[in-house]
Coordinates of C-alpha atoms and ligand atoms in Angstrom, one line a residue:
X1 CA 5.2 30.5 12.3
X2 CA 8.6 28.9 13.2
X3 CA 6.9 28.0 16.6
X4 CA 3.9 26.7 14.8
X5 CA 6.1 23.8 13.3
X6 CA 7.8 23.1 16.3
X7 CA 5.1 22.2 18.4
X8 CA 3.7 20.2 15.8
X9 CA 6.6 18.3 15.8
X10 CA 6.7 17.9 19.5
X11 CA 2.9 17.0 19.1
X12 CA 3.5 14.1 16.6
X13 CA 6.6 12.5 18.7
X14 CA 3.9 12.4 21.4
X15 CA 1.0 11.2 19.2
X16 CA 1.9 7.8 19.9
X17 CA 2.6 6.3 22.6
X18 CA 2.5 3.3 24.8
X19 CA -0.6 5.1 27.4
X20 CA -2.1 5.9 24.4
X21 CA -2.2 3.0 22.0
X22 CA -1.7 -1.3 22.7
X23 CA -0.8 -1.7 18.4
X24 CA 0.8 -0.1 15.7
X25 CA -0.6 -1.3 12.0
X26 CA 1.8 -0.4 9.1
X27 CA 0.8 -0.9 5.7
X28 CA 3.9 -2.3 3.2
X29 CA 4.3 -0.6 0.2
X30 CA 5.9 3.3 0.3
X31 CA 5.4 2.7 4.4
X32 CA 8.0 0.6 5.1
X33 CA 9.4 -0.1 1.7
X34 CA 9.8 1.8 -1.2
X35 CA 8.0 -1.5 -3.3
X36 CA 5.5 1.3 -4.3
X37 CA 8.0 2.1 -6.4
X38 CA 8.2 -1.2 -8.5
X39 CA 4.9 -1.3 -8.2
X40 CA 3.7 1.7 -10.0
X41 CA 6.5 0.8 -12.6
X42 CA 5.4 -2.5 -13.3
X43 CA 2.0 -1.7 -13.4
X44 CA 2.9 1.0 -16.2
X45 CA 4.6 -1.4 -17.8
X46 CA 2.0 -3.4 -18.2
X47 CA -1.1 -1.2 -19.0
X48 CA 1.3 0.7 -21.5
X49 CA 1.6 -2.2 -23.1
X50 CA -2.3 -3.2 -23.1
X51 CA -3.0 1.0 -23.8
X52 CA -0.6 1.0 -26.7
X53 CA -2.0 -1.7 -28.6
X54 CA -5.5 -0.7 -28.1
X55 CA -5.0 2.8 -29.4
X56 CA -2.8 1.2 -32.6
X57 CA -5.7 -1.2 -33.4
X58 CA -8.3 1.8 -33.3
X59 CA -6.4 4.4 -34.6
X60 CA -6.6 6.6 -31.6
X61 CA -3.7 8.5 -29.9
X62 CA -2.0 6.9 -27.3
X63 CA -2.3 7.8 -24.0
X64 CA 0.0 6.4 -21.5
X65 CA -0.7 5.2 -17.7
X66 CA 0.2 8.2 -15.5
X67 CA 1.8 6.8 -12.5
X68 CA 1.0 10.2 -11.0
X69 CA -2.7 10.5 -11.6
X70 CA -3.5 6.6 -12.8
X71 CA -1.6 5.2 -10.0
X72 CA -2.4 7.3 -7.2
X73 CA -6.1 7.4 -7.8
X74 CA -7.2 4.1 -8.9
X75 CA -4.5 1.4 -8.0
X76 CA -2.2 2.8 -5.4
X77 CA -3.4 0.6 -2.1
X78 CA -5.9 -1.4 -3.9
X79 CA -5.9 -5.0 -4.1
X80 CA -4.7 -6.5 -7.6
X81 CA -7.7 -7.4 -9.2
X82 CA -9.6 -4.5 -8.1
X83 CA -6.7 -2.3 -9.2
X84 CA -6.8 -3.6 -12.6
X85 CA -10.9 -3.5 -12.5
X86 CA -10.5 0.9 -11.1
X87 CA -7.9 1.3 -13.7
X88 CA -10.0 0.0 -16.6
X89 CA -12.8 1.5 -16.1
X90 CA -11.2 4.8 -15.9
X91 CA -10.4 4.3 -19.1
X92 CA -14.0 2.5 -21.0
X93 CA -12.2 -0.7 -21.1
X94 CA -14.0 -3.6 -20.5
X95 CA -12.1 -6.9 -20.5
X96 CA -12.5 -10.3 -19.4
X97 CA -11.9 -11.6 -16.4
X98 CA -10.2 -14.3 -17.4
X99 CA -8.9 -17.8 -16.1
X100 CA -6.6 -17.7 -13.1
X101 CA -4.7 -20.4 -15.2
X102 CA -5.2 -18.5 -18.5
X103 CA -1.7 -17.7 -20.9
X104 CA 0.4 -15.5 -19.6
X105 CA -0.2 -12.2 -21.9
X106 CA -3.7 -12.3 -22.3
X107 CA -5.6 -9.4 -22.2
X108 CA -8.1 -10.0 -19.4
X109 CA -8.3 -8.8 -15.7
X110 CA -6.4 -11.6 -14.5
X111 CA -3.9 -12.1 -17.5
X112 CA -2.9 -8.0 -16.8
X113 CA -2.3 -8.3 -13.4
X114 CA -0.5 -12.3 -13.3
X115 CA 2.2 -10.5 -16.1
X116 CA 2.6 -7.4 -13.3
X117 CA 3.3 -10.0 -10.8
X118 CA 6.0 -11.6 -13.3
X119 CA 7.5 -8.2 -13.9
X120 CA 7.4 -7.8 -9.9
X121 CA 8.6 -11.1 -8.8
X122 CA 11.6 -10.5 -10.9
X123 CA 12.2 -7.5 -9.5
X124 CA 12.1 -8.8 -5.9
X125 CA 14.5 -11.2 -6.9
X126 CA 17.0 -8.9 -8.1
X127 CA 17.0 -7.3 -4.7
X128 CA 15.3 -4.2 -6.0
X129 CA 13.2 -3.6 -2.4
X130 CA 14.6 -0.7 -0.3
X131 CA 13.1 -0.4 4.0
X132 CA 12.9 3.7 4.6
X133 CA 15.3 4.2 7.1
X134 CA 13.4 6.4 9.2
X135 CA 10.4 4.0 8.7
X136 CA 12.5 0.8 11.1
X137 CA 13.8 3.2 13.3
X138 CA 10.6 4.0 14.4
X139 CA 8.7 0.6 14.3
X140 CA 12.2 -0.9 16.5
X141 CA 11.5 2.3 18.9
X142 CA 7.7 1.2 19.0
X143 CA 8.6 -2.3 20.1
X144 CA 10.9 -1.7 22.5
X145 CA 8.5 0.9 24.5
X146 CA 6.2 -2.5 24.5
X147 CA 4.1 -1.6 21.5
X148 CA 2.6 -4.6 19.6
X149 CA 3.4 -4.6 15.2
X150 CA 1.1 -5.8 12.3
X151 CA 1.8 -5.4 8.9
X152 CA -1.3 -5.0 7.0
X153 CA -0.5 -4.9 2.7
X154 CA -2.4 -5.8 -0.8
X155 CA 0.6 -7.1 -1.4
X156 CA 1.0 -10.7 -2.4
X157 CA 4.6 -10.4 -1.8
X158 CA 4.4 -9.3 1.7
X159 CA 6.5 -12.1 3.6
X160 CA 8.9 -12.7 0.5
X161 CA 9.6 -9.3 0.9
X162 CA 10.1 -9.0 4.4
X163 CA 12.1 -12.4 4.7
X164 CA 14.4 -11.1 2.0
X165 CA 15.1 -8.5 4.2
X166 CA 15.2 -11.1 7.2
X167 CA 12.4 -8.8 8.9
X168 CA 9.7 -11.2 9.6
X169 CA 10.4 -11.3 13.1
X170 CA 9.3 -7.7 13.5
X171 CA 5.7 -8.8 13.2
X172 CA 3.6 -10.2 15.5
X173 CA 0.3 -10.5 12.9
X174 CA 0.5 -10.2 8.8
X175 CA -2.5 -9.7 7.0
X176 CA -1.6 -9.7 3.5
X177 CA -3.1 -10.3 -0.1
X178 CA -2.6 -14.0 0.5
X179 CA -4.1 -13.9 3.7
X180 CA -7.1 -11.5 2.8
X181 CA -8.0 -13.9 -0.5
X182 CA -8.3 -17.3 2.0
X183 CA -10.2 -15.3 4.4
X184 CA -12.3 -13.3 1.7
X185 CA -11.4 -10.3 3.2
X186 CA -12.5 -6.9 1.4
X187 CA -9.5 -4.9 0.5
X188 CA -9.0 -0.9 1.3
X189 CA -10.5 1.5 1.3
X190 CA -12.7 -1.2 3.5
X191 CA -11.3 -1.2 6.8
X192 CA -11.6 -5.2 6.8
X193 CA -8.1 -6.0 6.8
X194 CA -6.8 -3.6 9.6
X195 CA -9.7 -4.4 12.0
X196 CA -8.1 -8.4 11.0
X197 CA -5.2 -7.1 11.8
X198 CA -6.2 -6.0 15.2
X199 CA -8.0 -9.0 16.6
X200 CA -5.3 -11.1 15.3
X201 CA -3.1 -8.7 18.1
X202 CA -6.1 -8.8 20.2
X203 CA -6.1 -4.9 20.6
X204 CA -9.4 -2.8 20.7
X205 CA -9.3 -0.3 17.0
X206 CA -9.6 2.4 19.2
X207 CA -6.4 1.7 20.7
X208 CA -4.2 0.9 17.9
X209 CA -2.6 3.3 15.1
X210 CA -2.7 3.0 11.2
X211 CA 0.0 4.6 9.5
X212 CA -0.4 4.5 5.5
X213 CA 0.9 6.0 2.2
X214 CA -2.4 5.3 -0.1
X215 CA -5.7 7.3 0.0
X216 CA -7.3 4.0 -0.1
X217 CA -6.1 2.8 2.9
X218 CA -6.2 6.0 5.2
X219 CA -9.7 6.0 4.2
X220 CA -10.3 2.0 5.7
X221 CA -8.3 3.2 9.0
X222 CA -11.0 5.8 9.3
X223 CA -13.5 3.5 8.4
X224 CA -12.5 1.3 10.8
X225 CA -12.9 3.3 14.2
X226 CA -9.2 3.1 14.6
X227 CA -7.5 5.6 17.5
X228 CA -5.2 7.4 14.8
X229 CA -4.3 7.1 11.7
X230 CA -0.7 8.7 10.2
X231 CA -0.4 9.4 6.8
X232 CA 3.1 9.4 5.1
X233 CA 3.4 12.1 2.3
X234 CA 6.0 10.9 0.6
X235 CA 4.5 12.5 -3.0
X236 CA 4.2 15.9 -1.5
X237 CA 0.2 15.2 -1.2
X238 CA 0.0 15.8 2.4
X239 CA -3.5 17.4 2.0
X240 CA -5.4 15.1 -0.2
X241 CA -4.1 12.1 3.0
X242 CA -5.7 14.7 5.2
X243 CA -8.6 15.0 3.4
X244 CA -9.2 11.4 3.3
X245 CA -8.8 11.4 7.6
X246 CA -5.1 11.4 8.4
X247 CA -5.5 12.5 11.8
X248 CA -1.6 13.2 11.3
X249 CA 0.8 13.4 8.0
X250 CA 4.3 13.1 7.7
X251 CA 6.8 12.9 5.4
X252 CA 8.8 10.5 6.7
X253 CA 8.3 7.9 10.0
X254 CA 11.6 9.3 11.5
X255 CA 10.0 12.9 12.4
X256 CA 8.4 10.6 15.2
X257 CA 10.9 9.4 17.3
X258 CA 11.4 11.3 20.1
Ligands
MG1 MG1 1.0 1.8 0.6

C-alpha cells in the first residue's frame, strides 16, 4: 500500500509538465489564496443576518448558513449574484433583484451580495489575504520550466488582491469577475471563463491544466475539453472533486514539485 502512495506521488510531480501542457489556469480563492476563507465568512455573515430576521418575523427557528454544506454546495466558485440566487433558493427565498445602486442593507439579490463585498473589501484592506505556500512554489517552478499562467476567479477582487500581494506580474492573462461581467461571460460550472482564459494565452484547452478548489469549477474544466484538471482538497473532500472530474486531487500544490 505504502508503494501505492508513492508512485502516485511520483505520477502527480510528472502530471504536468512542459511536453505535456503550453498553460497552467489557477483559479484564486482556496487555490492560491486562502480568500475562500473570508469569503465563506462574510457570506455567513451576511445571510445570517438576512436568515435571522426572517425566521424572528415568522416565528420559525433559526437556521444558520452552514459554511460546510451552504457554502460548499451552492456558492463556493460561483459567481456573486448567482451565489446569492443558489443559496436562496435552497432555502424558498425569493427576493428581489434589486437596483445595483439600491441602499446598502436591502434585502434583495443585489443589496445581499454589495454588503458581502463591504464586509470583504474591508477585510482585504486589513491585510487579511494569505498565498499557500506550497501553491507559489509551484506556479514560480511552472514558469521557469517555460509554462505560461492565467488566473481565472469569480472574484471581483482578483487584481486588488494580487497587487496587495505585489503578484500581478505572475500572470500573463486574468479573467476575473470584472472581466467576465464586461465580456458577459457565463460563470463556473460553465467552462466559459477558462476556455477565455486560454485564447487570451493562445494555448489549445487540450494543452493546458485547470487546477481548482470548488466543485463548480472542476466541473467547467471538464466541461471545457481541458488536458487535466487538479483538484485541491483542502476540506478533506478529495472524492466529491473526483467525482466532479478531477483527473488528479491534492491537498496541497506543493506535493507537485518535483
Ligand atoms: Mg476556489
Amino acid at each position: 500500500m505504502g508503494g501505492g502512495v508513492a508512485e502516485a506521488a511520483a505520477a502527480g510531480r510528472e502530471a504536468v509538465t512542459r511536453e505535456r501542457f503550453d498553460a497552467v489556469l489557477f483559479d484564486l480563492d482556496g487555490v492560491l489564496t486562502d480568500t475562500a476563507r473570508i469569503h465563506a465568512a462574510c457570506w455567513k455573515r451576511v445571510f445570517d443576518d438576512l436568515l435571522e430576521r426572517r425566521a424572528r418575523a415568522r416565528g420559525e427557528p433559526f437556521r444558520p448558513f452552514e459554511i460546510a454544506t451552504d457554502y460548499r454546495l451552492h456558492v463556493d466558485g460561483r459567481a456573486r449574484l448567482e451565489g446569492v440566487r443558489t443559496f436562496l433558493a435552497s432555502r424558498d427565498i425569493e427576493l428581489p433583484e434589486g437596483a445595483a445602486d439600491g441602499p446598502p442593507g436591502e434585502d434583495s439579490v443585489r443589496g445581499i451580495a454589495r454588503h458581502k463585498d463591504a464586509l470583504v473589501d474591508r477585510a482585504i484592506a486589513a491585510g487579511e489575504v494569505a498565498f499557500f505556500e506550497g501553491s507559489l512554489r509551484w506556479l514560480r517552478h511552472l514558469r521557469a520550466a517555460g509554462l505560461r499562467i492565467a488566473v481565472v476567479s469569480a472574484s471581483h477582487h482578483c487584481a486588488e488582491i494580487l497587487e496587495a500581494a505585489d503578484l500581478g506580474g505572475l500572470f500573463e492573462a486574468r479573467i476575473d469577475g470584472q472581466v467576465a461581467d464586461a465580456r458577459r461571460l457565463a460563470g463556473k460550472p460553465a467552462p466559459d471563463t477558462y476556455l477565455a482564459a486560454a485564447a487570451a494565452l493562445d494555448v489549445e484547452p487540450a494543452r493546458a491544466v485547470v487546477v481548482e478548489d470548488a466543485l463548480a469549477g472542476v466541473r467547467a474544466g471538464r466541461a471545457g475539453g481541458f488536458g487535466l484538471v487538479v483538484g485541491v482538497a483542502r476540506h478533506g473532500d478529495r472524492d466529491a472533486l473526483a467525482r466532479a472530474g478531477a483527473d488528479l486531487v491534492v491537498a496541497d500544490l506543493g506535493e507537485l514539485l518535483p
